[in-house]
PDB file of C-alpha atoms and ligand atoms in Angstrom:
ATOM      1  CA  MET A 640      15.003  99.495 -16.128  1.00 87.00           C
ATOM      2  CA  ARG A 641      16.620  96.977 -14.138  1.00 96.00           C
ATOM      3  CA  LYS A 642      20.339  96.597 -15.043  1.00 96.00           C
ATOM      4  CA  LYS A 643      21.301  92.573 -14.484  1.00 98.00           C
ATOM      5  CA  LEU A 644      23.927  91.628 -12.273  1.00 98.00           C
ATOM      6  CA  VAL A 645      25.922  88.408 -12.367  1.00 98.00           C
ATOM      7  CA  ALA A 646      27.562  87.593  -9.210  1.00 98.00           C
ATOM      8  CA  GLY A 647      30.080  84.899  -8.480  1.00 98.00           C
ATOM      9  CA  ASN A 648      30.063  83.734  -4.693  1.00 98.00           C
ATOM     10  CA  TRP A 649      33.747  81.793  -4.463  1.00 98.00           C
ATOM     11  CA  LYS A 650      32.436  80.764  -1.037  1.00 98.00           C
ATOM     12  CA  SER A 651      35.382  78.904   1.060  1.00 98.00           C
ATOM     13  CA  ASN A 652      36.953  77.792  -1.960  1.00 98.00           C
ATOM     14  CA  GLY A 653      40.824  78.361  -3.446  1.00 97.00           C
ATOM     15  CA  LEU A 654      44.126  79.237  -2.235  1.00 98.00           C
ATOM     16  CA  LEU A 655      45.765  82.680  -2.691  1.00 98.00           C
ATOM     17  CA  ALA A 656      46.975  81.469  -6.231  1.00 98.00           C
ATOM     18  CA  ASP A 657      43.846  80.150  -7.298  1.00 98.00           C
ATOM     19  CA  ALA A 658      41.965  83.795  -6.454  1.00 98.00           C
ATOM     20  CA  ARG A 659      44.803  85.448  -7.982  1.00 98.00           C
ATOM     21  CA  SER A 660      44.613  83.605 -11.355  1.00 98.00           C
ATOM     22  CA  LEU A 661      40.921  83.908 -11.331  1.00 98.00           C
ATOM     23  CA  ALA A 662      41.105  87.761 -10.765  1.00 98.00           C
ATOM     24  CA  GLN A 663      43.183  87.974 -13.530  1.00 98.00           C
ATOM     25  CA  ALA A 664      40.990  86.008 -15.883  1.00 98.00           C
ATOM     26  CA  LEU A 665      38.423  88.452 -14.831  1.00 98.00           C
ATOM     27  CA  ALA A 666      40.417  91.489 -15.353  1.00 98.00           C
ATOM     28  CA  ASP A 667      41.255  90.449 -18.982  1.00 96.00           C
ATOM     29  CA  GLY A 668      37.349  89.541 -19.564  1.00 94.00           C
ATOM     30  CA  SER A 669      35.511  91.453 -21.870  1.00 91.00           C
ATOM     31  CA  TRP A 670      32.467  93.030 -20.145  1.00 96.00           C
ATOM     32  CA  SER A 671      29.359  94.888 -21.469  1.00 93.00           C
ATOM     33  CA  GLN A 672      27.811  97.986 -20.181  1.00 93.00           C
ATOM     34  CA  ALA A 673      24.477  96.736 -19.844  1.00 94.00           C
ATOM     35  CA  VAL A 674      24.931  94.022 -17.272  1.00 97.00           C
ATOM     36  CA  ASP A 675      26.905  94.655 -13.853  1.00 98.00           C
ATOM     37  CA  VAL A 676      29.467  91.614 -12.849  1.00 98.00           C
ATOM     38  CA  ALA A 677      30.702  91.141  -9.112  1.00 98.00           C
ATOM     39  CA  VAL A 678      32.741  88.696  -7.332  1.00 98.00           C
ATOM     40  CA  PHE A 679      32.685  87.650  -3.903  1.00 98.00           C
ATOM     41  CA  PRO A 680      36.169  85.861  -2.805  1.00 98.00           C
ATOM     42  CA  PRO A 681      36.840  84.795   0.712  1.00 98.00           C
ATOM     43  CA  TYR A 682      37.801  87.417   3.034  1.00 98.00           C
ATOM     44  CA  VAL A 683      41.566  86.652   3.084  1.00 98.00           C
ATOM     45  CA  HIS A 684      41.610  86.986  -0.699  1.00 98.00           C
ATOM     46  CA  LEU A 685      39.786  90.154  -0.848  1.00 98.00           C
ATOM     47  CA  ALA A 686      42.931  92.368  -1.031  1.00 98.00           C
ATOM     48  CA  ALA A 687      44.852  90.505  -3.560  1.00 98.00           C
ATOM     49  CA  THR A 688      41.657  90.250  -5.812  1.00 98.00           C
ATOM     50  CA  GLN A 689      40.962  94.063  -5.279  1.00 98.00           C
ATOM     51  CA  ALA A 690      44.548  94.745  -6.604  1.00 98.00           C
ATOM     52  CA  ILE A 691      43.972  92.984  -9.602  1.00 98.00           C
ATOM     53  CA  LEU A 692      40.565  94.278 -10.566  1.00 98.00           C
ATOM     54  CA  GLU A 693      41.099  97.695  -9.453  1.00 94.00           C
ATOM     55  CA  SER A 694      40.772  99.211 -13.032  1.00 93.00           C
ATOM     56  CA  SER A 695      38.653  96.766 -14.272  1.00 97.00           C
ATOM     57  CA  PRO A 696      34.458  96.878 -14.133  1.00 97.00           C
ATOM     58  CA  VAL A 697      34.368  94.001 -11.961  1.00 98.00           C
ATOM     59  CA  ILE A 698      32.648  94.909  -8.686  1.00 98.00           C
ATOM     60  CA  LEU A 699      33.917  93.529  -5.332  1.00 98.00           C
ATOM     61  CA  GLY A 700      31.953  92.388  -2.332  1.00 98.00           C
ATOM     62  CA  ALA A 701      32.479  90.246   0.849  1.00 98.00           C
ATOM     63  CA  GLN A 702      30.653  87.286   1.626  1.00 98.00           C
ATOM     64  CA  ASP A 703      29.844  88.108   5.059  1.00 98.00           C
ATOM     65  CA  ILE A 704      30.343  91.086   7.444  1.00 98.00           C
ATOM     66  CA  SER A 705      30.796  91.303  11.591  1.00 98.00           C
ATOM     67  CA  PRO A 706      27.340  92.635  13.140  1.00 96.00           C
ATOM     68  CA  PHE A 707      29.702  94.263  15.560  1.00 96.00           C
ATOM     69  CA  TRP A 708      31.482  97.499  14.880  1.00 94.00           C
ATOM     70  CA  VAL A 709      35.353  98.380  15.539  1.00 95.00           C
ATOM     71  CA  GLY A 710      37.029  97.353  18.728  1.00 97.00           C
ATOM     72  CA  ALA A 711      37.569  94.334  20.622  1.00 98.00           C
ATOM     73  CA  PHE A 712      35.796  91.584  18.645  1.00 97.00           C
ATOM     74  CA  THR A 713      38.211  88.759  18.058  1.00 98.00           C
ATOM     75  CA  GLY A 714      38.096  87.302  14.439  1.00 97.00           C
ATOM     76  CA  GLU A 715      35.688  89.621  13.387  1.00 98.00           C
ATOM     77  CA  ILE A 716      35.945  91.627  10.077  1.00 98.00           C
ATOM     78  CA  ASN A 717      33.944  94.856  10.165  1.00 98.00           C
ATOM     79  CA  GLY A 718      32.451  96.962   7.655  1.00 98.00           C
ATOM     80  CA  ALA A 719      35.242  99.440   7.536  1.00 98.00           C
ATOM     81  CA  MET A 720      37.421  97.420   6.723  1.00 98.00           C
ATOM     82  CA  LEU A 721      35.547  95.763   3.901  1.00 98.00           C
ATOM     83  CA  ALA A 722      35.026  99.330   2.602  1.00 98.00           C
ATOM     84  CA  ASP A 723      38.656 100.216   2.744  1.00 98.00           C
ATOM     85  CA  LEU A 724      39.524  97.078   1.013  1.00 98.00           C
ATOM     86  CA  GLY A 725      37.204  98.481  -2.024  1.00 97.00           C
ATOM     87  CA  CYS A 726      34.341  96.380  -1.619  1.00 98.00           C
ATOM     88  CA  HIS A 727      30.872  97.513  -2.773  1.00 98.00           C
ATOM     89  CA  TYR A 728      28.545  94.731  -1.994  1.00 98.00           C
ATOM     90  CA  VAL A 729      27.946  92.268   0.953  1.00 98.00           C
ATOM     91  CA  LEU A 730      26.311  89.141   1.180  1.00 98.00           C
ATOM     92  CA  VAL A 731      23.979  88.930   4.091  1.00 98.00           C
ATOM     93  CA  GLY A 732      21.664  85.868   4.987  1.00 97.00           C
ATOM     94  CA  HIS A 733      23.359  83.347   2.862  1.00 97.00           C
ATOM     95  CA  SER A 734      21.536  79.871   3.459  1.00 97.00           C
ATOM     96  CA  GLU A 735      24.846  78.374   4.380  1.00 97.00           C
ATOM     97  CA  ARG A 736      25.509  81.168   7.104  1.00 97.00           C
ATOM     98  CA  ARG A 737      21.767  80.752   8.324  1.00 96.00           C
ATOM     99  CA  SER A 738      21.802  77.230   8.693  1.00 94.00           C
ATOM    100  CA  LEU A 739      25.747  76.399   9.475  1.00 97.00           C
ATOM    101  CA  CYS A 740      26.708  79.670  11.511  1.00 96.00           C
ATOM    102  CA  GLY A 741      24.067  80.380  13.520  1.00 94.00           C
ATOM    103  CA  ASP A 742      22.849  83.789  11.534  1.00 95.00           C
ATOM    104  CA  ASP A 743      19.570  84.221  13.135  1.00 92.00           C
ATOM    105  CA  ASP A 744      17.157  87.011  12.017  1.00 87.00           C
ATOM    106  CA  ASP A 745      18.766  89.752  14.948  1.00 91.00           C
ATOM    107  CA  ALA A 746      22.156  88.955  13.700  1.00 94.00           C
ATOM    108  CA  LEU A 747      21.171  89.670  10.046  1.00 96.00           C
ATOM    109  CA  SER A 748      19.448  92.511  10.712  1.00 94.00           C
ATOM    110  CA  ARG A 749      22.877  93.908  12.700  1.00 96.00           C
ATOM    111  CA  LYS A 750      24.591  92.695   9.592  1.00 98.00           C
ATOM    112  CA  ILE A 751      22.353  94.758   7.328  1.00 97.00           C
ATOM    113  CA  GLU A 752      22.590  97.616   9.270  1.00 97.00           C
ATOM    114  CA  ARG A 753      26.362  97.501   9.784  1.00 98.00           C
ATOM    115  CA  THR A 754      26.562  97.228   6.042  1.00 98.00           C
ATOM    116  CA  LEU A 755      24.537 100.409   5.280  1.00 97.00           C
ATOM    117  CA  SER A 756      26.169 102.405   7.914  1.00 97.00           C
ATOM    118  CA  SER A 757      29.448 101.422   6.105  1.00 98.00           C
ATOM    119  CA  GLY A 758      28.360 102.621   2.923  1.00 97.00           C
ATOM    120  CA  LEU A 759      28.156  99.373   1.492  1.00 98.00           C
ATOM    121  CA  ALA A 760      25.353  97.599  -0.633  1.00 98.00           C
ATOM    122  CA  PRO A 761      23.551  94.558   1.046  1.00 98.00           C
ATOM    123  CA  ILE A 762      22.632  91.468  -0.845  1.00 98.00           C
ATOM    124  CA  LEU A 763      20.078  89.854   1.170  1.00 98.00           C
ATOM    125  CA  CYS A 764      19.655  86.301   0.483  1.00 98.00           C
ATOM    126  CA  VAL A 765      16.331  84.160   1.175  1.00 98.00           C
ATOM    127  CA  GLY A 766      15.224  80.600   0.203  1.00 98.00           C
ATOM    128  CA  GLU A 767      13.249  77.939   1.626  1.00 98.00           C
ATOM    129  CA  THR A 768      14.349  74.424   2.201  1.00 97.00           C
ATOM    130  CA  LEU A 769      12.901  71.302   0.197  1.00 97.00           C
ATOM    131  CA  GLU A 770      10.686  70.439   3.119  1.00 97.00           C
ATOM    132  CA  GLU A 771       9.513  73.799   3.115  1.00 98.00           C
ATOM    133  CA  ARG A 772       8.626  73.828  -0.326  1.00 98.00           C
ATOM    134  CA  GLU A 773       6.983  70.215  -0.323  1.00 97.00           C
ATOM    135  CA  GLY A 774       4.962  71.515   2.870  1.00 98.00           C
ATOM    136  CA  GLY A 775       3.319  74.610   0.692  1.00 98.00           C
ATOM    137  CA  ARG A 776       5.178  76.787   3.041  1.00 98.00           C
ATOM    138  CA  ALA A 777       7.959  78.638   0.373  1.00 98.00           C
ATOM    139  CA  ARG A 778       5.988  81.678  -0.055  1.00 98.00           C
ATOM    140  CA  ASP A 779       5.481  82.059   3.547  1.00 98.00           C
ATOM    141  CA  VAL A 780       9.207  81.407   4.422  1.00 98.00           C
ATOM    142  CA  VAL A 781      10.475  83.632   1.849  1.00 98.00           C
ATOM    143  CA  LEU A 782       8.134  86.427   2.689  1.00 98.00           C
ATOM    144  CA  GLY A 783       8.852  85.950   6.359  1.00 97.00           C
ATOM    145  CA  GLN A 784      12.824  86.343   5.767  1.00 97.00           C
ATOM    146  CA  LEU A 785      12.235  89.728   4.226  1.00 97.00           C
ATOM    147  CA  ASP A 786       9.700  90.864   6.481  1.00 97.00           C
ATOM    148  CA  SER A 787      11.925  90.071   9.522  1.00 95.00           C
ATOM    149  CA  VAL A 788      14.402  92.119   8.187  1.00 96.00           C
ATOM    150  CA  TRP A 789      12.428  94.990   6.833  1.00 97.00           C
ATOM    151  CA  LYS A 790      10.645  95.286  10.177  1.00 96.00           C
ATOM    152  CA  ARG A 791      14.193  96.246  11.725  1.00 94.00           C
ATOM    153  CA  MET A 792      15.923  98.228   9.501  1.00 94.00           C
ATOM    154  CA  ASP A 793      15.734 101.702   8.063  1.00 94.00           C
ATOM    155  CA  HIS A 794      12.956 101.892   5.618  1.00 96.00           C
ATOM    156  CA  ALA A 795      14.796 104.910   3.937  1.00 96.00           C
ATOM    157  CA  ALA A 796      17.645 102.580   2.791  1.00 96.00           C
ATOM    158  CA  GLY A 797      15.376 100.223   1.061  1.00 97.00           C
ATOM    159  CA  PRO A 798      16.262 101.231  -2.146  1.00 97.00           C
ATOM    160  CA  GLN A 799      20.072 100.114  -1.503  1.00 97.00           C
ATOM    161  CA  LEU A 800      18.855  96.421  -1.137  1.00 98.00           C
ATOM    162  CA  THR A 801      19.478  93.558  -3.743  1.00 98.00           C
ATOM    163  CA  ILE A 802      17.553  90.434  -3.276  1.00 98.00           C
ATOM    164  CA  ALA A 803      19.021  86.977  -3.990  1.00 98.00           C
ATOM    165  CA  TYR A 804      16.298  84.301  -4.004  1.00 98.00           C
ATOM    166  CA  GLU A 805      18.421  80.805  -3.417  1.00 98.00           C
ATOM    167  CA  PRO A 806      16.078  78.217  -2.835  1.00 98.00           C
ATOM    168  CA  VAL A 807      18.392  75.979  -0.306  1.00 98.00           C
ATOM    169  CA  TRP A 808      17.243  72.745  -2.556  1.00 98.00           C
ATOM    170  CA  ALA A 809      18.901  74.218  -5.446  1.00 97.00           C
ATOM    171  CA  ILE A 810      22.356  74.982  -3.884  1.00 97.00           C
ATOM    172  CA  GLY A 811      25.520  73.172  -4.920  1.00 95.00           C
ATOM    173  CA  THR A 812      23.271  70.298  -5.991  1.00 96.00           C
ATOM    174  CA  GLY A 813      23.090  70.549  -9.572  1.00 95.00           C
ATOM    175  CA  HIS A 814      19.261  70.944  -9.464  1.00 95.00           C
ATOM    176  CA  SER A 815      18.357  74.217 -10.323  1.00 96.00           C
ATOM    177  CA  ALA A 816      15.027  75.905  -9.902  1.00 96.00           C
ATOM    178  CA  SER A 817      12.937  75.585 -13.100  1.00 98.00           C
ATOM    179  CA  PRO A 818      12.352  79.224 -14.882  1.00 98.00           C
ATOM    180  CA  GLY A 819       8.699  78.612 -13.832  1.00 98.00           C
ATOM    181  CA  GLU A 820       9.587  77.947 -10.243  1.00 98.00           C
ATOM    182  CA  ALA A 821      12.289  80.699  -9.956  1.00 98.00           C
ATOM    183  CA  GLU A 822       9.907  83.566 -11.624  1.00 98.00           C
ATOM    184  CA  GLU A 823       6.879  82.530  -9.291  1.00 98.00           C
ATOM    185  CA  VAL A 824       8.955  83.357  -6.378  1.00 98.00           C
ATOM    186  CA  HIS A 825      10.426  86.342  -7.904  1.00 98.00           C
ATOM    187  CA  ARG A 826       7.097  87.685  -8.628  1.00 98.00           C
ATOM    188  CA  TRP A 827       6.141  86.998  -4.799  1.00 98.00           C
ATOM    189  CA  ILE A 828       9.312  89.022  -3.887  1.00 98.00           C
ATOM    190  CA  ARG A 829       8.536  91.893  -6.567  1.00 98.00           C
ATOM    191  CA  THR A 830       5.248  92.178  -5.156  1.00 98.00           C
ATOM    192  CA  TRP A 831       6.419  92.661  -1.705  1.00 98.00           C
ATOM    193  CA  LEU A 832       8.894  95.014  -2.526  1.00 98.00           C
ATOM    194  CA  VAL A 833       6.429  97.257  -4.508  1.00 98.00           C
ATOM    195  CA  GLY A 834       4.324  96.700  -1.227  1.00 98.00           C
ATOM    196  CA  GLN A 835       7.027  98.146   1.010  1.00 98.00           C
ATOM    197  CA  MET A 836       8.806 100.807  -1.261  1.00 97.00           C
ATOM    198  CA  ALA A 837       6.210 101.434  -4.572  1.00 96.00           C
ATOM    199  CA  ALA A 838       8.704 102.498  -7.391  1.00 96.00           C
ATOM    200  CA  ALA A 839      11.936 101.726  -5.736  1.00 97.00           C
ATOM    201  CA  GLY A 840      10.491  97.814  -5.463  1.00 97.00           C
ATOM    202  CA  GLU A 841       9.898  98.010  -9.019  1.00 97.00           C
ATOM    203  CA  ALA A 842      13.693  99.046  -9.398  1.00 97.00           C
ATOM    204  CA  THR A 843      15.179  96.385  -6.786  1.00 98.00           C
ATOM    205  CA  ARG A 844      17.168  93.835  -8.503  1.00 98.00           C
ATOM    206  CA  ILE A 845      16.127  90.011  -7.541  1.00 98.00           C
ATOM    207  CA  LEU A 846      18.973  87.862  -8.521  1.00 98.00           C
ATOM    208  CA  TYR A 847      18.293  83.814  -8.704  1.00 98.00           C
ATOM    209  CA  GLY A 848      20.695  81.532  -7.536  1.00 98.00           C
ATOM    210  CA  GLY A 849      21.242  77.749  -7.077  1.00 98.00           C
ATOM    211  CA  SER A 850      23.102  75.610  -9.759  1.00 97.00           C
ATOM    212  CA  VAL A 851      23.202  78.370 -12.163  1.00 98.00           C
ATOM    213  CA  ASN A 852      25.270  77.141 -15.033  1.00 98.00           C
ATOM    214  CA  GLY A 853      25.774  78.145 -18.740  1.00 97.00           C
ATOM    215  CA  GLY A 854      23.075  75.544 -19.794  1.00 97.00           C
ATOM    216  CA  ASN A 855      20.403  77.028 -17.617  1.00 98.00           C
ATOM    217  CA  ALA A 856      21.006  80.538 -17.496  1.00 98.00           C
ATOM    218  CA  ALA A 857      19.563  81.930 -20.773  1.00 98.00           C
ATOM    219  CA  GLU A 858      15.781  80.309 -19.931  1.00 98.00           C
ATOM    220  CA  LEU A 859      16.439  82.035 -16.344  1.00 98.00           C
ATOM    221  CA  PHE A 860      17.338  85.366 -17.327  1.00 98.00           C
ATOM    222  CA  ARG A 861      14.597  85.701 -20.106  1.00 97.00           C
ATOM    223  CA  CYS A 862      12.066  85.715 -17.158  1.00 97.00           C
ATOM    224  CA  GLN A 863      10.410  89.128 -16.196  1.00 97.00           C
ATOM    225  CA  ASN A 864      11.859  89.163 -12.498  1.00 98.00           C
ATOM    226  CA  ILE A 865      15.108  87.629 -12.617  1.00 98.00           C
ATOM    227  CA  ASP A 866      17.535  90.399 -12.740  1.00 98.00           C
ATOM    228  CA  GLY A 867      20.753  88.399 -12.873  1.00 98.00           C
ATOM    229  CA  ALA A 868      22.459  85.429 -11.026  1.00 98.00           C
ATOM    230  CA  LEU A 869      24.313  84.515  -7.811  1.00 98.00           C
ATOM    231  CA  VAL A 870      26.670  81.807  -8.882  1.00 98.00           C
ATOM    232  CA  GLY A 871      28.309  79.532  -6.703  1.00 98.00           C
ATOM    233  CA  GLY A 872      30.115  76.524  -8.195  1.00 98.00           C
ATOM    234  CA  ALA A 873      30.388  77.618 -11.799  1.00 98.00           C
ATOM    235  CA  SER A 874      31.589  81.115 -10.685  1.00 98.00           C
ATOM    236  CA  LEU A 875      35.037  79.103  -9.784  1.00 98.00           C
ATOM    237  CA  LYS A 876      35.491  77.997 -13.751  1.00 97.00           C
ATOM    238  CA  ILE A 877      36.168  81.069 -15.819  1.00 98.00           C
ATOM    239  CA  GLU A 878      34.805  79.808 -18.802  1.00 97.00           C
ATOM    240  CA  ASP A 879      31.550  78.553 -16.942  1.00 98.00           C
ATOM    241  CA  PHE A 880      31.221  82.185 -15.707  1.00 98.00           C
ATOM    242  CA  LEU A 881      32.017  84.004 -18.828  1.00 98.00           C
ATOM    243  CA  GLU A 882      29.062  81.707 -20.341  1.00 98.00           C
ATOM    244  CA  ILE A 883      26.712  82.745 -17.778  1.00 98.00           C
ATOM    245  CA  TYR A 884      27.499  86.401 -18.239  1.00 98.00           C
ATOM    246  CA  ARG A 885      27.155  86.168 -21.763  1.00 97.00           C
ATOM    247  CA  HIS A 886      23.558  84.842 -21.600  1.00 97.00           C
ATOM    248  CA  ALA A 887      22.828  87.776 -19.384  1.00 97.00           C
ATOM    249  CA  ALA A 888      24.515  90.102 -21.881  1.00 96.00           C
ATOM    250  CA  ASN A 889      22.317  88.783 -24.530  1.00 94.00           C
ATOM    251  CA  SER A 890      18.826  88.971 -22.809  1.00 92.00           C
ATOM    252  CA  ARG A 891      16.915  92.262 -22.399  1.00 78.00           C
ATOM    253  CA  ASN A 892      17.112  94.195 -19.430  1.00 76.00           C
ATOM    254  CA  LYS A 893      13.592  94.669 -18.038  1.00 74.00           C
TER     255      LYS A 893
HETATM  256  P1  LIG B 962      25.764  77.166  -6.553  1.00 59.61           P
HETATM  257  O1  LIG B 962      25.613  77.873  -7.746  1.00 59.61           O
HETATM  258  O2  LIG B 962      27.149  76.161  -6.508  1.00 59.61           O
HETATM  259  O3  LIG B 962      24.575  76.097  -6.508  1.00 59.61           O
HETATM  260  O4  LIG B 962      25.942  77.996  -5.248  1.00 59.61           O
HETATM  261  C1  LIG B 962      24.681  78.941  -5.353  1.00 59.61           C
HETATM  262  C2  LIG B 962      25.073  79.795  -4.207  1.00 59.61           C
HETATM  263  O5  LIG B 962      24.717  79.185  -3.043  1.00 59.61           O
HETATM  264  C3  LIG B 962      25.440  81.297  -4.699  1.00 59.61           C
HETATM  265  O6  LIG B 962      25.381  81.773  -3.406  1.00 59.61           O
END
């Protein structure tokens, strides 16, 4: 059985006071044992967020990780620092980092490796652009992104992966994939995971991300292979985020 995960990616939003008030609202929230909850604040707000969430069930994650280790790498935030701050998850391969920050296959596999060797759990983000979807290439693109990381990583660490399917055309557009569109891709990913890892592939969580909100979450969570959500915009408004979480808590784990 896969326990659902509802994760909020705050991206590059908010000042320290905003992070603190969001964290306080999360700390005051009521959380079910049956569904995990996580947040990904900007690096500079990790420590303040962690201090507020310390004794709550809300799990902390980082939006990125350095592909380098400790040392003379100006501006980089390495895995040891993230682990020390109390992070559990790291987002790797978010489409914004792929398209805007030059995270290519090589950088992503180094980030996966750094995440794992720091004792952290990677959430690997994959997803096709609208052009790729309209060209009938969504399956090849998504499975290609998985393959390219898989062939460079230690397969023994495979069970520590979480996958987030985030179609680029659905991110921040208000136009979510329909449950049918999302579930189709999640099934491709599930088949791929089972092909690589057998039973562990069945147990791997596959999150959906892209314009998830209180209005569409329930239907998405009913799908067999949608094991939670990676939420952007709606995670910045506590009521919206809590509503998404409630839908996850009311849906059956599969
Ligand atoms: P939105 O929920 O704002 O579409 O963002 C999704 C996302 O990119 C989460 O990582």
